[in-house]
mmCIF file of C-alpha atoms in Angstrom:
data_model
loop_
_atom_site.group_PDB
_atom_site.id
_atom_site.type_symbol
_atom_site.label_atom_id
_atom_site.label_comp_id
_atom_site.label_asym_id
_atom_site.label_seq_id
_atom_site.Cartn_x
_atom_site.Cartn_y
_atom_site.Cartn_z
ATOM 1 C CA UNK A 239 22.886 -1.916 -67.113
ATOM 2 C CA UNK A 240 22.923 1.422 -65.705
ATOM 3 C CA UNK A 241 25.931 1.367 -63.973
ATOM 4 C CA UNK A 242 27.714 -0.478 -67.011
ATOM 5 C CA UNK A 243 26.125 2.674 -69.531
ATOM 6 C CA UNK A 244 28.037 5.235 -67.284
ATOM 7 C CA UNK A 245 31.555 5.007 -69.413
ATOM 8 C CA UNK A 246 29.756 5.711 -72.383
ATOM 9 C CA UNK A 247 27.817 8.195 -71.022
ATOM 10 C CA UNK A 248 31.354 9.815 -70.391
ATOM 11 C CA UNK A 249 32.896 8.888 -73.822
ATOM 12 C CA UNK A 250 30.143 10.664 -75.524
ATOM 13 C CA UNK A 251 30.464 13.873 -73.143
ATOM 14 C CA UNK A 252 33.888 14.169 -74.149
ATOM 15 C CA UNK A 253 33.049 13.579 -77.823
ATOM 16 C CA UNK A 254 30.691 16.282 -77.261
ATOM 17 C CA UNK A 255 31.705 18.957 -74.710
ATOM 18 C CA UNK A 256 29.518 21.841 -75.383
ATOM 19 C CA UNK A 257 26.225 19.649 -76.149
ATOM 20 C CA UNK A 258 23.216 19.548 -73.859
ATOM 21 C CA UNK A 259 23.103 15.877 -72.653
ATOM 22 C CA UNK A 260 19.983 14.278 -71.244
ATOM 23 C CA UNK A 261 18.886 10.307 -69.941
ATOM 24 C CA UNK A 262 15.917 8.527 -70.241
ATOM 25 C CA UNK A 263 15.852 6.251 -67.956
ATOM 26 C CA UNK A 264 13.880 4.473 -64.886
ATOM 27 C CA UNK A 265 12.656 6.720 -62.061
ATOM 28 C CA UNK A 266 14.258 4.866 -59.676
ATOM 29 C CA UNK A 267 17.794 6.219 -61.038
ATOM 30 C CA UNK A 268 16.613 10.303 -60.876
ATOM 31 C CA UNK A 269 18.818 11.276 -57.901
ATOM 32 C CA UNK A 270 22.130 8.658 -59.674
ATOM 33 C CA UNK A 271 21.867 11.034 -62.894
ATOM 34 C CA UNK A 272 21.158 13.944 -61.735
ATOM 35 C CA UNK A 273 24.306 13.850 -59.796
ATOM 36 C CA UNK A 274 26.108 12.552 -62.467
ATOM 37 C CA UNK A 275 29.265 14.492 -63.827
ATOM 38 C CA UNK A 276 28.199 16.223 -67.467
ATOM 39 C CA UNK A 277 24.719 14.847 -67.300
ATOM 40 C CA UNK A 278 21.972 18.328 -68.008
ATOM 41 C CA UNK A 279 18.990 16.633 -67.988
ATOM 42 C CA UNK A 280 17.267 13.222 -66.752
ATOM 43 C CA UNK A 281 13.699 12.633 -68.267
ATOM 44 C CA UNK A 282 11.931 9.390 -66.074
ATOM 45 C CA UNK A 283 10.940 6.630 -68.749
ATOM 46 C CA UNK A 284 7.193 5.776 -67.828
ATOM 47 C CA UNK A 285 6.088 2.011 -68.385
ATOM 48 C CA UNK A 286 2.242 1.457 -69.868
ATOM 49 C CA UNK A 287 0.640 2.665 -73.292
ATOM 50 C CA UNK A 288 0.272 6.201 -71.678
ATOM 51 C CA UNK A 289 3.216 6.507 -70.003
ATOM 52 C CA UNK A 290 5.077 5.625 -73.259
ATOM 53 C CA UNK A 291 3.149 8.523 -75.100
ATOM 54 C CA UNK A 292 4.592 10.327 -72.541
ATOM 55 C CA UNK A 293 8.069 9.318 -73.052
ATOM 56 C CA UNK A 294 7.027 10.407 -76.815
ATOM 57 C CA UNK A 295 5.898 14.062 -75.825
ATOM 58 C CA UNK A 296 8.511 14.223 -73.458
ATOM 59 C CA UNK A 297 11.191 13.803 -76.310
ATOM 60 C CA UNK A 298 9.341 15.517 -79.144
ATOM 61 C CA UNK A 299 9.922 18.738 -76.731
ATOM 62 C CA UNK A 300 13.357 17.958 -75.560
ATOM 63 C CA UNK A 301 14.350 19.138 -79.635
ATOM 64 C CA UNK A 302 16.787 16.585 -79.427
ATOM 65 C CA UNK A 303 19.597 16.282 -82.346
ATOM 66 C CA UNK A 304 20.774 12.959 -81.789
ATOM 67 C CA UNK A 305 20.364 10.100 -79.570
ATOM 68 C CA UNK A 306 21.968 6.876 -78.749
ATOM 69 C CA UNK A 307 19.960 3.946 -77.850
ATOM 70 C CA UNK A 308 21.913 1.376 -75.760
ATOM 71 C CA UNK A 309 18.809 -1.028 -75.025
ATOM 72 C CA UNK A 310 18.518 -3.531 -78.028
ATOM 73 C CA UNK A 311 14.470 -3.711 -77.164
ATOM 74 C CA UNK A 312 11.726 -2.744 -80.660
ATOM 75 C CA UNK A 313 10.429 -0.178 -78.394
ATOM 76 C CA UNK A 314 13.664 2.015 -77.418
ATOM 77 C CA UNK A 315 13.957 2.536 -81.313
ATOM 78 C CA UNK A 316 10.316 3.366 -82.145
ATOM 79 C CA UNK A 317 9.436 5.630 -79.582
ATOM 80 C CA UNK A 318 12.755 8.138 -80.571
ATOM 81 C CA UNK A 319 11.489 7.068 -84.316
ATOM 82 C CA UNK A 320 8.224 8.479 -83.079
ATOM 83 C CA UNK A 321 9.689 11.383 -81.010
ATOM 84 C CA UNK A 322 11.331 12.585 -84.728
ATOM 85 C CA UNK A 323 14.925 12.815 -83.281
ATOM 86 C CA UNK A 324 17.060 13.565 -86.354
ATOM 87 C CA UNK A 325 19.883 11.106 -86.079
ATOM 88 C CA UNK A 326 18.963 7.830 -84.274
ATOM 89 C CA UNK A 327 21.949 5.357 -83.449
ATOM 90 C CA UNK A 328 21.522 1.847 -82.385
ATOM 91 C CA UNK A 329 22.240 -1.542 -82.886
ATOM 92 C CA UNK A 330 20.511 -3.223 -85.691
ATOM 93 C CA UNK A 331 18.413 -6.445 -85.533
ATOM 94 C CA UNK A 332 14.850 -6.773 -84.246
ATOM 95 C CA UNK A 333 13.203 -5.532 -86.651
ATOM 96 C CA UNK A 334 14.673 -1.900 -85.433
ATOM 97 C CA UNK A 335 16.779 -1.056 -88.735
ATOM 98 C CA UNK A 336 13.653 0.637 -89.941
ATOM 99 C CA UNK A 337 13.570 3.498 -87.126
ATOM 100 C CA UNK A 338 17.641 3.879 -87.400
ATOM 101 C CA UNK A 339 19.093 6.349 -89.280
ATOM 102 C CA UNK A 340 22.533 4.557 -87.943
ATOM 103 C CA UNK A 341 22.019 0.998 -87.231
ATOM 104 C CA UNK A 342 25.323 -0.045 -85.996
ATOM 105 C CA UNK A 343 26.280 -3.906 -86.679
ATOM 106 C CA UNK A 344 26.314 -5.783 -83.239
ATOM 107 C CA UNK A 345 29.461 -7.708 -82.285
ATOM 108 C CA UNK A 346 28.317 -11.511 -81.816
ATOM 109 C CA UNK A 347 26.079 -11.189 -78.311
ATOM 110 C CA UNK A 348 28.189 -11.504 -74.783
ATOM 111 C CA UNK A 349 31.514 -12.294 -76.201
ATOM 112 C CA UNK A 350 32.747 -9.316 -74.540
ATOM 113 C CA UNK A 351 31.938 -7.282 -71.840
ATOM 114 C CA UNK A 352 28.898 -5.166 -72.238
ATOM 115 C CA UNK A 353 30.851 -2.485 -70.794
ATOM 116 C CA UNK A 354 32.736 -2.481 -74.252
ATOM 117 C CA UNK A 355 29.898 -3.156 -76.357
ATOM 118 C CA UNK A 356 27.998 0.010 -75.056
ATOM 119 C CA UNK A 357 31.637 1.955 -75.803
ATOM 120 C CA UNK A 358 31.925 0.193 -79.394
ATOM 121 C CA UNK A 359 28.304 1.256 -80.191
ATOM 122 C CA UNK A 360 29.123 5.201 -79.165
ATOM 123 C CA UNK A 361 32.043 4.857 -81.287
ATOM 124 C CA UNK A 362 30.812 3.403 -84.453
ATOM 125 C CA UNK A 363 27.690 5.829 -84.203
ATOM 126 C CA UNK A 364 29.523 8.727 -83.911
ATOM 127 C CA UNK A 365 31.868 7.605 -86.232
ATOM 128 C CA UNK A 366 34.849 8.580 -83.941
ATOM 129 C CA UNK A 367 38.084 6.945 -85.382
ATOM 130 C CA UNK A 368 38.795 6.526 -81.601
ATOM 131 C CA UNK A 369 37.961 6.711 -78.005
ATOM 132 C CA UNK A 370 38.611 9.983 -76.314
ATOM 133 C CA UNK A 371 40.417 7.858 -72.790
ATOM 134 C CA UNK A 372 41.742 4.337 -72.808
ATOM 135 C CA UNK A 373 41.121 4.209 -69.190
ATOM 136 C CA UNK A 374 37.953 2.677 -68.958
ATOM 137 C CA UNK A 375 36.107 2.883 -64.921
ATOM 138 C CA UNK A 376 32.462 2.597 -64.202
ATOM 139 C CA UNK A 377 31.126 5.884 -61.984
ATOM 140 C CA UNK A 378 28.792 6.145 -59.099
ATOM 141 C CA UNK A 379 29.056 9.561 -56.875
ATOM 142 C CA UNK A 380 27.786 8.781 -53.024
ATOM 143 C CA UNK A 381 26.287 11.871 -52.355
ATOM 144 C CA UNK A 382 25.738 13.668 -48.890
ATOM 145 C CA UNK A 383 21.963 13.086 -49.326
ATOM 146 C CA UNK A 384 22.910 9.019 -49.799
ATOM 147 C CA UNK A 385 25.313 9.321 -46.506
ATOM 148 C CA UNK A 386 22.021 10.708 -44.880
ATOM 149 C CA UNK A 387 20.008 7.940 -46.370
ATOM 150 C CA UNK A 388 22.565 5.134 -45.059
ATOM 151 C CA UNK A 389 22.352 6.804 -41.607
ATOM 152 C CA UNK A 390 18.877 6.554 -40.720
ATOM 153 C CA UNK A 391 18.757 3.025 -42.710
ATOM 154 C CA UNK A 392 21.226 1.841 -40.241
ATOM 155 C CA UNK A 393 19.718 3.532 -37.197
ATOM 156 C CA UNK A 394 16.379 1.814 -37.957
ATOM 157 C CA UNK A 395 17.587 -1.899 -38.502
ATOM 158 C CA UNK A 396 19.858 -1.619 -35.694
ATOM 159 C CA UNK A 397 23.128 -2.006 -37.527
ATOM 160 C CA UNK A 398 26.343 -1.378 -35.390
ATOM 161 C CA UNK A 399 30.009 -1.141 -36.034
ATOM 162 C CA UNK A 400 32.868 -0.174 -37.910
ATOM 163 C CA UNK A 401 33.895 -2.963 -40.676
ATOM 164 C CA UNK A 402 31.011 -4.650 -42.870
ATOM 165 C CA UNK A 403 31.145 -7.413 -45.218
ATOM 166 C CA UNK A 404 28.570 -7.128 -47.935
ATOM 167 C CA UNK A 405 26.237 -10.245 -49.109
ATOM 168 C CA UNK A 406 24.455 -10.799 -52.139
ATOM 169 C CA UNK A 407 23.173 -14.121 -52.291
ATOM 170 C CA UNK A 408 19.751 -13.031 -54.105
ATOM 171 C CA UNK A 409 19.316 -12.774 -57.553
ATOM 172 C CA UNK A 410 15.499 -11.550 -59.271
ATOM 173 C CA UNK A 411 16.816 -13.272 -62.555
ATOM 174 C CA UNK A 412 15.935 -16.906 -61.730
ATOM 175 C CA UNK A 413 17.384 -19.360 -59.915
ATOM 176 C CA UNK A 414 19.941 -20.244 -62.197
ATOM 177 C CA UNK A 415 21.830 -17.383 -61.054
ATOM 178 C CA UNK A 416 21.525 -18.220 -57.179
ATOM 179 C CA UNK A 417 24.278 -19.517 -55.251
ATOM 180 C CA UNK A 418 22.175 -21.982 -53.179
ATOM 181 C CA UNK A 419 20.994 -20.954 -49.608
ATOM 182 C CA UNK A 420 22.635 -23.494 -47.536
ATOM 183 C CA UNK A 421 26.339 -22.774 -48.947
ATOM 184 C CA UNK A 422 25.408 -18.983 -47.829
ATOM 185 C CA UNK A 423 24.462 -20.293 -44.459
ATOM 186 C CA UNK A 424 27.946 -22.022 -44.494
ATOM 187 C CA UNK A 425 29.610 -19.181 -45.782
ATOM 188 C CA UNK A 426 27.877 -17.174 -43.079
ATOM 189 C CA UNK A 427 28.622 -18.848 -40.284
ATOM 190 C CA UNK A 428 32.370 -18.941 -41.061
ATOM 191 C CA UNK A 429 32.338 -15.365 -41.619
ATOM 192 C CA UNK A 430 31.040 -14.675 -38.269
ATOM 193 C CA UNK A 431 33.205 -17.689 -36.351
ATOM 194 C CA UNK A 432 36.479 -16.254 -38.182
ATOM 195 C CA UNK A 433 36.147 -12.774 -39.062
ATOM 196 C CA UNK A 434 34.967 -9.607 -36.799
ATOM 197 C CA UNK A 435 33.051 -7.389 -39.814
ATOM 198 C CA UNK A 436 29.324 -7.333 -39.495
ATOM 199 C CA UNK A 437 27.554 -9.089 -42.292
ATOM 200 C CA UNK A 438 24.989 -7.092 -44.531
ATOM 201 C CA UNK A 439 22.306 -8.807 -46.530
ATOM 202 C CA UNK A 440 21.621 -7.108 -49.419
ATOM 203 C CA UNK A 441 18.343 -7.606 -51.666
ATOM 204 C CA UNK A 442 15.400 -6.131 -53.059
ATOM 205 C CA UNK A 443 11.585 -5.532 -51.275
ATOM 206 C CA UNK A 444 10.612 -9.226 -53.175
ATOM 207 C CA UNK A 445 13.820 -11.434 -51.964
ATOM 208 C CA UNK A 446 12.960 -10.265 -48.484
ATOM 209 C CA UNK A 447 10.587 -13.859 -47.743
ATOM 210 C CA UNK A 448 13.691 -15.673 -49.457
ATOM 211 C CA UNK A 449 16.297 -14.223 -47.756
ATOM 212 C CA UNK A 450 15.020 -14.685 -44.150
ATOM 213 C CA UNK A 451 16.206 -18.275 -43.481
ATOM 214 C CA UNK A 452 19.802 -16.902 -43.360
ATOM 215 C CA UNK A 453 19.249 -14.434 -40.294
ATOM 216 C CA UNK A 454 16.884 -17.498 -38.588
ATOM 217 C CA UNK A 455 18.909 -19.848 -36.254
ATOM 218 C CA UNK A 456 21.773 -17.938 -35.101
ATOM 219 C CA UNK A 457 23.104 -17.592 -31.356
ATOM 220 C CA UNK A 458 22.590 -14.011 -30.212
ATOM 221 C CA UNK A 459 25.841 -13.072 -30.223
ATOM 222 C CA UNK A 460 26.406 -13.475 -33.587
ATOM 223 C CA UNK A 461 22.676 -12.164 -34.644
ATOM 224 C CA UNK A 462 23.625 -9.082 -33.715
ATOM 225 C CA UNK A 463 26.402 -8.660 -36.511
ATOM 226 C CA UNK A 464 23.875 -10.070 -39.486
ATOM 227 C CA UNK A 465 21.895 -7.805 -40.580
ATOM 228 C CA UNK A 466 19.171 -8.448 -42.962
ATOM 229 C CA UNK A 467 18.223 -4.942 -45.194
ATOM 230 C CA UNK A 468 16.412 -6.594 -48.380
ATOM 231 C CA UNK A 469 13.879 -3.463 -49.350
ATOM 232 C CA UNK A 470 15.610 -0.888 -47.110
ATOM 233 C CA UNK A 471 18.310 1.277 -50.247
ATOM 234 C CA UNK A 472 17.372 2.915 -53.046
ATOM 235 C CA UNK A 473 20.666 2.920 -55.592
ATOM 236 C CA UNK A 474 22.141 5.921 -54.163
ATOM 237 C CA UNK A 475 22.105 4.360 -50.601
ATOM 238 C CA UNK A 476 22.835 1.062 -51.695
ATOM 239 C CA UNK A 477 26.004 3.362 -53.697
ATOM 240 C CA UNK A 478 26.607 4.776 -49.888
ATOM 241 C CA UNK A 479 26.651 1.380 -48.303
ATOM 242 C CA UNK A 480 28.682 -0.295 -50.358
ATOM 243 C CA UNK A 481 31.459 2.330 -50.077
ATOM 244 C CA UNK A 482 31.575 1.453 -46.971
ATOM 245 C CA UNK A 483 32.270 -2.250 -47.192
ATOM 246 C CA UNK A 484 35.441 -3.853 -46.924
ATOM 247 C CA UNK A 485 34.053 -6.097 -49.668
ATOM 248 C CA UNK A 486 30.813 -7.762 -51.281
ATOM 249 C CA UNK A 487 30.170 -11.478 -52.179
ATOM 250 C CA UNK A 488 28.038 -11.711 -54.247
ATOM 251 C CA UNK A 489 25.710 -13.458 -56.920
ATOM 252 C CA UNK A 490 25.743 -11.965 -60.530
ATOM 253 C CA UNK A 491 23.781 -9.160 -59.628
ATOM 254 C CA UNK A 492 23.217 -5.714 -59.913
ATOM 255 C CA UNK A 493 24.531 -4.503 -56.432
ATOM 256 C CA UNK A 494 28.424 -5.941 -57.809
ATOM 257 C CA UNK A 495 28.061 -3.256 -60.555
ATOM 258 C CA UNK A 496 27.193 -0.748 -58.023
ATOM 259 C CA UNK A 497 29.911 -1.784 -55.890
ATOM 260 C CA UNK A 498 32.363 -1.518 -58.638
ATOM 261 C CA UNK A 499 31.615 1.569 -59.882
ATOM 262 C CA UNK A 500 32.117 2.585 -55.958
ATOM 263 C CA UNK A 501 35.586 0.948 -55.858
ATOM 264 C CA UNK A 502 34.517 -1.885 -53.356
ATOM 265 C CA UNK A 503 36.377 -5.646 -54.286
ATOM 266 C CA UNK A 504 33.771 -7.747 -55.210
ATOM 267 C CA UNK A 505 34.252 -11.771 -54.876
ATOM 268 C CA UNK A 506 31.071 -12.968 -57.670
ATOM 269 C CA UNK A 507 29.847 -16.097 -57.992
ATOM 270 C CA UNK A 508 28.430 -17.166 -61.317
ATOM 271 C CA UNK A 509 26.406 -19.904 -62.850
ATOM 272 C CA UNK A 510 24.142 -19.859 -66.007
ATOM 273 C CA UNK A 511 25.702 -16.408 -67.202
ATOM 274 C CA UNK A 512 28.643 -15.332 -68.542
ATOM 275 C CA UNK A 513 31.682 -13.587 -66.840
ATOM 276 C CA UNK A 514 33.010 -12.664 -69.578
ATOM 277 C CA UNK A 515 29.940 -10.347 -70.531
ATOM 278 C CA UNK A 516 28.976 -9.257 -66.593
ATOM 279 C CA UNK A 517 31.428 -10.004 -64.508
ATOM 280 C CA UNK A 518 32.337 -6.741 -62.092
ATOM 281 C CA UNK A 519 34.086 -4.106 -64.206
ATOM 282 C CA UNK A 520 37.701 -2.897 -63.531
ATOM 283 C CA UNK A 521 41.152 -4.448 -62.021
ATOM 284 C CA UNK A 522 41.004 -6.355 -58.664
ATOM 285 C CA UNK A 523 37.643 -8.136 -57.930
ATOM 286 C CA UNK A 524 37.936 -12.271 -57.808
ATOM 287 C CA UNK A 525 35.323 -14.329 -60.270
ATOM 288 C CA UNK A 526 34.126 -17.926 -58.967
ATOM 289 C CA UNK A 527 33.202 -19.951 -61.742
ATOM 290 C CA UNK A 528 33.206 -23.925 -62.965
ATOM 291 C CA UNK A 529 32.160 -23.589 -66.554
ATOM 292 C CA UNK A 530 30.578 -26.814 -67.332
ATOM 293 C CA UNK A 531 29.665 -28.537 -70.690
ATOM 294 C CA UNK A 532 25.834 -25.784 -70.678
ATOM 295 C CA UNK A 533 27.272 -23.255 -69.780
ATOM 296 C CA UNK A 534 26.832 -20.458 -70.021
ATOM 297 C CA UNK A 535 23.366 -21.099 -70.359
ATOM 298 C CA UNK A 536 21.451 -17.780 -69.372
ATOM 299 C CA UNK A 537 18.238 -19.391 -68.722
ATOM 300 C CA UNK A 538 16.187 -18.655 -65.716
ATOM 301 C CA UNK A 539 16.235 -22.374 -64.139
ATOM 302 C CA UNK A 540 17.786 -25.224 -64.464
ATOM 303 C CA UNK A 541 16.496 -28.648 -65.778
ATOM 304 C CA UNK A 542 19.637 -30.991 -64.974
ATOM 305 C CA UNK A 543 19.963 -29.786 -61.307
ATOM 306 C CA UNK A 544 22.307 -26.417 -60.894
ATOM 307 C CA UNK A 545 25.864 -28.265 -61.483
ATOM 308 C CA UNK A 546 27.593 -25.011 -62.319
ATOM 309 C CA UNK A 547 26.601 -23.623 -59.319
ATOM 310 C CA UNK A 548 26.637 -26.569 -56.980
ATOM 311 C CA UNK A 549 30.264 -26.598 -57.878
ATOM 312 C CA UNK A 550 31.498 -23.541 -55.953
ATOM 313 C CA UNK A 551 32.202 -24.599 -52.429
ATOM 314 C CA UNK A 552 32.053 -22.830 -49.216
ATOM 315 C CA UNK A 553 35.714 -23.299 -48.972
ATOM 316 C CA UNK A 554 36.850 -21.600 -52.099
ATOM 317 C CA UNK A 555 34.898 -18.805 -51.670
ATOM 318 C CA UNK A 556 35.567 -18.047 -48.025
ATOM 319 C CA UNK A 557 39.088 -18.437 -49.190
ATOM 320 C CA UNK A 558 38.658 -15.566 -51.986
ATOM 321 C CA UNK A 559 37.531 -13.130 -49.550
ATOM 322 C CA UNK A 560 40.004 -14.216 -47.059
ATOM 323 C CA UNK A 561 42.417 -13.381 -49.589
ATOM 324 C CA UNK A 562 41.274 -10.136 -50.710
ATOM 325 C CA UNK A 563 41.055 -8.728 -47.289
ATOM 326 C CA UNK A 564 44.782 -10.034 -46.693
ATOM 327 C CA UNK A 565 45.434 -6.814 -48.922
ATOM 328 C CA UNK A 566 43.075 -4.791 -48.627
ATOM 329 C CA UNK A 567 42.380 -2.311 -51.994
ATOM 330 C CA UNK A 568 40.435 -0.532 -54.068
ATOM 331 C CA UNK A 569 38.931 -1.370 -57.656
ATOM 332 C CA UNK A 570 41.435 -0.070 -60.247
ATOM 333 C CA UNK A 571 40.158 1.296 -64.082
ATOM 334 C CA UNK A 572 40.585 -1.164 -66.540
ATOM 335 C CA UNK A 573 42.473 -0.209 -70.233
ATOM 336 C CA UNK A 574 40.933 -1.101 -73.449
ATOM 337 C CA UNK A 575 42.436 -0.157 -76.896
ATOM 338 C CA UNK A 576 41.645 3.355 -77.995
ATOM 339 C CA UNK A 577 39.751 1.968 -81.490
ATOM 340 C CA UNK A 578 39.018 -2.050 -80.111
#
């Protein structure tokens, strides 16, 4: 979500070129905004019944005129209802209406991508007759401080060489979103038998335990170019990494938006979700999907056995990312109508 918020973020900077513009956000994001072209100010969002009455205080002295609230949760509009920010724009529903001085009429839920609905929100809030650029890209800056971060990440898990191949084959969501472990090892093992790139495993601290079976097994040859480094980024090093990739394959997760909004080809494999809503933002990344009679679902597990996702085969997607690093490129922007 963060990474899909950022063309809004600079829609409503160029709406607004001389205002003061601050985030609320998760901590974990602090260095990602604060590096962030037009962004002033990044206030940490604090989970808990104190830490939201800190959120409160926090906003109450930030003398804020207006805000927009791109989360569709009860709580995002009644703590700036709380916080007594003048003009409060959101979507309505929820029960939120009441804490809205603008509650903005949301399009029918993931029939586009939420890319555009976060744009169509800052547009009908504002009441801007248009957009101010057609030319629509998601943003992350890698930062010196990230390259510094990658380093020493790299020097500690041993990773060597020059080309990588990013792998996402985790998912926190559920299940229902996982590409299952034994077409990875598949996938893997091709890689390494018919490509020379070293292969990165990317994940968070609690898909480490699920993640290890793919790194188990392996001749030690080919160990040495799989590299497991679940827990190891934070999102500006993950941001560094994935610059650095040729490409990433990936579940539908949040690492592709990361690598979009770096530029780095993404080949994504969905299941219960929707492409059309998620899939990786801008021109030239390859979607992997057999849209069956349930889906898109968007549940967390499956009760009929995965068919969506049991439908992707090594073979097509090892073809995909054959094919994308035929011809090499990166991501392109993506054009949307100035008033869609």
């Amino acid at each position: 979500d963060t990474m899909m918020s950022t063309p809004t973020v600079t829609a409503v900077r160029r709406l607004f070129p001389k205002a003061k513009l601050t985030i609320l956000g998760k901590a974990v994001f602090t260095d990602f905004w604060k590096s962030f072209p037009g962004v002033d100010h990044f206030i940490p969002y604090e989970k808990g019944l104190g830490g939201f009455s800190r959120n409160i205080s926090r906003l109450k002295a930030g003398k804020f005129d207006a805000v927009l609230i791109l989360p569709t949760s009860f709580s995002s509009a009644f703590a700036v209802f709380a916080a007594e920010i003048p003009s409060r724009i959101g979507w309505s529903g929820e029960g939120r209406d009441l804490f809205l001085t603008t509650a903005v009429s949301r399009p029918h839920p993931r029939q586009k991508h939420l890319v555009l609905e976060y744009l169509e929100l800052a547009r009908k809030g504002f009441e801007a007759s248009t957009l101010p650029d057609t030319t629509i890209k998601l943003h992350c800056a890698v930062t010196n401080d990230a390259r510094r971060g990658l380093k020493q990440v790299w020097e500690d898990t041993g990773v060597h060489g020059k080309t990588f191949i990013a792998l996402g084959p985790g998912a926190t969501y559920g299940e229902a979103k996982r590409w299952p472990l034994p077409y990875w090892q598949s996938l893997i093992k091709k890689l390494l038998a018919e490509r020379n790139e070293s292969l990165l495993i990317l994940g968070g601290m609690e898909e480490e335990v699920y993640l290890k079976p793919l790194i188990e097994g392996l001749a030690a040859k080919d160990s040495k170019r799989l590299h497991l480094l679940a827990g190891r980024t934070n999102p500006m090093i993950l941001a560094a990494m994935l610059s650095r990739c040729k490409i990433l394959v990936t579940n539908d997760t949040g690492p592709m938006h990361v690598a979009a909004a770096v530029g780095t080809p993404v080949v994504a494999l969905f299941g219960s979700t929707s492409p059309t809503w998620t899939r990786p933002f801008g021109i030239g990344h390859e979607v992997i999907y057999h849209q069956v009679e349930c889906s898109p679902c968007f549940q967390r597990t499956c009760p009929i056995g995965y068919i969506c996702l049991n439908k992707i085969s090594v073979g097509e997607v090892f073809a995909a990312v054959q094919k994308k690093l035929k011809k090499p490129q990166r991501i392109k922007p993506e054009k949307v109508p100035l008033n869609f």
